[in-house]
Amino acid sequence: KKSLSKGAFSAMSGRFVRQSSYRHVFGTAAKPAGQFQDISPDITGIGPHIHCSDKYFATPLGGGGGPVLVHPLSVTGRLNRNPPRLAVHKGKVLCCDFNPFVGTLLATGSDDCYAKVTAFPAAGLKETISEATVVLEGHRKKVTELHFHPTANNVLGSAAADGTVKVWDIEAQAELFSYETTDAPFSFDWNSDGSLMAVTAKDGRANTLTIVDPRQAAAAQSVPQHEGTKQSSTRWIDNLGRLVTVGFSKNSVRQYWLWDPKNLAGGPVVKSDIDQSAGVLLLHYDPDNSILYMGGKGDGGVKYFEITDEGSFFLSEFRSNDSQKGIAFVPKKGLDTRKCEIARGLRLMRNKVVPVSFCVPRKSDQFQDDLFPDTYAGVSTQTCAAWAAGGNAAPTKMSLNPKDRGDEVAAVEFVAKKSPAQLQKELDEALARIKVLEAENAKLKA
């Protein structure tokens, strides 16, 4: 848990400067050779339009069949103008998420009302994949957000414009739980052990923040939040016992509020205005360093804040002349610790993806353990059945020290069970075949 005592300030040149390891964090955009160019993203929907794992990034493309580009982070430069893709939907893809335990599984949600999960080769796509591995049917309107469970294997959460947040067992291709919001949900986020969800949603002309255990939806807590009617988002700040929401005031001022999840009714513990801009803010929180990154759609930069027990403190801002359409951050185990890279954002632009590295200047080339504590390992700690029955398990962590890293685990193979629809289809085909055989047998006896 990162915290600063109330006396954690030092006098410099007659001024009081708050002590922090991150006061000098700076962002640097990759040069053209390190960018991903010649991409034609589709930016329909309310999400960030780009998602990444420690090895790949995915972004929806324009065109029929809901095409999605899945590309290795290690291969930069100009991309094939007609690359192989995932094309498993009939409508536009609005959201994606990589499975944290099986790196070659991508969940996609579409305006065709389906959520699907598709396996792709570990070496990357060599040809277009047009059939999903898992089909999740149950939403009545477009699927707008997806998040895999952080500790339980084969558990996926989805939010849709039908006013529901559902939880699925992707192996069984079956719905586990469903929670109804007052109106279309804007965003949701699992806490670190997946025992709770935070959900932001519309409620008439207002916005609400809800904390819910989807296994016990009747015990949900809801409170009003930002007064503006535009989209709001939320992320857990588990290591400090907080939640953050971003949204708009009645006068369209962008804001962030910090909440105590154990006392939502008491209102936000911190309210802060950011600026006046129309772009919806996209959030990323790093629990290892307690840094909150905010990049707005249409903005030319990324602001970042340090969150402590005392509140929130603006650190700096990466600025660019080009506006972004979306942004996603690479998981910690995909970063270059030798350069003291504590974060890397992928800015989705009009026709390219630009990586931005956030680094802490250090003279030594030795591993900096104060910057890189043990981090989320991406290893499941419980089964879907155990979680669904009420179990909770803390996430597994790993060292980022190159001397101690052990994240090269054996590949996990995912095999989906047949869905009820598939079993029914096979039964119908078998019964039809039996009728044909019976008819042929009757002719032979005649």
Coordinates of C-alpha atoms in Angstrom, one line a residue, residues 17-190:
V17 CA 8.0 20.1 -2.3
R18 CA 6.0 16.9 -1.7
Q19 CA 8.3 13.9 -1.6
S20 CA 7.5 11.3 -4.3
S21 CA 9.4 8.9 -6.5
Y22 CA 7.2 9.9 -9.4
R23 CA 7.5 13.7 -9.5
H24 CA 9.7 13.6 -12.6
V25 CA 7.8 10.9 -14.6
F26 CA 7.9 11.9 -18.3
G27 CA 6.2 10.5 -21.4
T28 CA 8.0 10.0 -24.7
A29 CA 6.2 9.1 -27.9
A30 CA 7.8 6.4 -30.1
K31 CA 9.4 7.6 -33.4
P32 CA 7.7 6.6 -36.6
A33 CA 9.8 3.4 -36.8
G34 CA 8.4 2.3 -33.5
Q35 CA 4.7 3.1 -34.3
F36 CA 2.1 0.9 -36.0
Q37 CA 1.1 2.7 -39.2
D38 CA -1.5 2.4 -41.9
I39 CA -4.4 1.3 -39.7
S40 CA -8.0 2.2 -40.4
P41 CA -9.7 1.9 -37.0
D42 CA -13.5 2.0 -36.5
I43 CA -14.2 4.3 -33.6
T44 CA -17.9 3.5 -33.1
G45 CA -19.2 3.2 -29.6
I46 CA -18.3 4.6 -26.1
G47 CA -15.2 2.5 -25.4
P48 CA -11.5 3.1 -25.9
H49 CA -11.4 1.4 -29.3
I50 CA -8.1 -0.3 -28.5
H51 CA -7.1 -3.0 -26.0
C52 CA -3.8 -4.7 -25.3
S53 CA -2.1 -7.6 -23.6
D54 CA 1.6 -7.9 -22.8
K55 CA 2.1 -9.2 -26.4
Y56 CA -0.6 -8.0 -28.7
F57 CA -3.0 -5.1 -29.3
A58 CA -6.5 -5.3 -30.8
T59 CA -8.6 -2.6 -32.5
P60 CA -11.8 -2.8 -34.5
L61 CA -11.5 -2.0 -38.2
G62 CA -14.0 -0.6 -40.7
G63 CA -15.9 -3.1 -42.9
G64 CA -18.4 -5.9 -42.8
G65 CA -18.3 -8.8 -40.4
G66 CA -17.0 -6.7 -37.5
P67 CA -13.3 -7.1 -38.4
V68 CA -10.8 -6.8 -35.6
L69 CA -7.0 -6.3 -36.1
V70 CA -4.9 -8.4 -33.7
H71 CA -1.2 -7.4 -34.0
P72 CA 2.0 -8.3 -32.1
L73 CA 3.5 -5.4 -30.1
S74 CA 6.9 -6.6 -31.2
V75 CA 6.3 -5.9 -34.9
T76 CA 6.3 -2.1 -35.6
G77 CA 6.3 0.0 -38.8
R78 CA 3.8 0.0 -41.7
L79 CA 1.2 -2.7 -41.6
N80 CA -0.3 -4.7 -44.4
R81 CA -3.2 -2.6 -45.8
N82 CA -5.3 -5.7 -45.9
P83 CA -4.1 -7.7 -42.9
P84 CA -5.6 -11.0 -41.6
R85 CA -8.2 -10.3 -39.0
L86 CA -10.9 -11.7 -36.7
A87 CA -14.3 -11.4 -38.4
V88 CA -16.7 -13.4 -36.3
H89 CA -19.6 -10.9 -35.9
K90 CA -22.3 -9.6 -38.2
G91 CA -22.2 -6.1 -36.8
K92 CA -19.6 -3.6 -35.8
V93 CA -17.3 -4.6 -32.9
L94 CA -17.6 -2.1 -30.0
C95 CA -15.3 -3.6 -27.3
C96 CA -12.6 -6.2 -26.8
D97 CA -10.7 -7.7 -24.0
F98 CA -7.8 -10.2 -23.9
N99 CA -8.0 -13.2 -21.5
P100 CA -5.4 -12.5 -18.8
F101 CA -4.6 -16.3 -18.3
V102 CA -4.7 -17.5 -22.0
G103 CA -3.0 -14.8 -24.0
T104 CA -4.4 -16.1 -27.3
L105 CA -8.1 -15.6 -26.5
L106 CA -9.8 -12.3 -27.4
A107 CA -13.4 -11.5 -26.3
T108 CA -15.3 -9.2 -28.6
G109 CA -18.7 -7.4 -28.1
S110 CA -20.8 -6.1 -31.0
D111 CA -23.9 -4.2 -32.0
D112 CA -25.2 -7.6 -33.2
C113 CA -26.0 -8.2 -29.5
Y114 CA -23.4 -11.1 -29.2
A115 CA -20.3 -11.4 -27.1
K116 CA -17.9 -13.9 -28.5
V117 CA -14.5 -15.3 -27.6
T118 CA -12.0 -16.3 -30.3
A119 CA -8.7 -18.2 -30.2
F120 CA -5.9 -17.1 -32.5
P121 CA -2.4 -18.5 -33.1
A122 CA 0.4 -17.6 -30.7
A123 CA 2.5 -16.5 -33.6
G124 CA -0.2 -14.1 -34.7
L125 CA -2.8 -14.2 -37.4
K126 CA -1.7 -15.6 -40.7
E127 CA -5.2 -15.7 -42.2
T128 CA -8.6 -14.3 -41.4
I129 CA -10.6 -16.1 -38.7
S130 CA -14.3 -16.1 -39.3
E131 CA -15.6 -18.5 -36.7
A132 CA -15.6 -17.8 -33.0
T133 CA -14.6 -20.3 -30.4
V134 CA -17.3 -19.3 -27.9
V135 CA -20.7 -17.6 -28.6
L136 CA -22.5 -15.9 -25.7
E137 CA -26.1 -15.2 -26.5
G138 CA -28.4 -13.3 -24.0
H139 CA -28.1 -9.5 -24.5
R140 CA -31.0 -7.9 -26.3
K141 CA -29.0 -4.8 -27.4
K142 CA -25.5 -3.9 -28.4
V143 CA -22.6 -5.1 -26.1
T144 CA -20.6 -2.1 -25.1
E145 CA -17.9 -3.3 -22.6
L146 CA -16.1 -6.6 -21.7
H147 CA -13.8 -7.5 -18.8
F148 CA -12.4 -10.9 -17.9
H149 CA -12.4 -11.8 -14.2
P150 CA -9.0 -11.1 -12.7
T151 CA -8.6 -14.3 -10.7
A152 CA -11.2 -16.9 -11.8
N153 CA -10.6 -18.9 -14.9
N154 CA -13.2 -18.7 -17.7
V155 CA -15.3 -15.9 -16.2
L156 CA -16.2 -12.9 -18.4
G157 CA -18.3 -9.8 -17.6
S158 CA -20.2 -7.9 -20.2
A159 CA -22.3 -4.7 -20.2
A160 CA -24.9 -3.9 -22.9
A161 CA -27.3 -1.2 -23.9
D162 CA -30.2 -3.4 -22.8
G163 CA -29.4 -2.2 -19.2
T164 CA -27.8 -5.4 -18.0
V165 CA -24.3 -6.4 -16.8
K166 CA -23.9 -10.2 -17.3
V167 CA -21.3 -12.7 -16.1
W168 CA -20.6 -15.7 -18.2
D169 CA -18.9 -19.1 -18.0
I170 CA -17.1 -19.0 -21.3
E171 CA -16.1 -22.7 -21.2
A172 CA -19.7 -23.8 -20.8
Q173 CA -20.9 -20.9 -23.1
A174 CA -23.5 -20.1 -20.5
E175 CA -24.7 -17.2 -18.4
L176 CA -24.0 -17.3 -14.7
F177 CA -25.4 -14.1 -13.3
S178 CA -27.2 -11.0 -14.6
Y179 CA -27.6 -7.6 -12.9
E180 CA -30.0 -4.9 -14.2
T181 CA -29.0 -1.3 -14.1
T182 CA -31.5 1.6 -14.1
D183 CA -30.6 2.4 -17.7
A184 CA -27.7 1.6 -20.2
P185 CA -24.5 1.1 -18.2
F186 CA -21.5 3.3 -19.2
S187 CA -18.7 1.2 -17.7
F188 CA -17.9 -1.4 -15.1
D189 CA -14.7 -2.7 -13.5
W190 CA -13.8 -5.7 -11.3

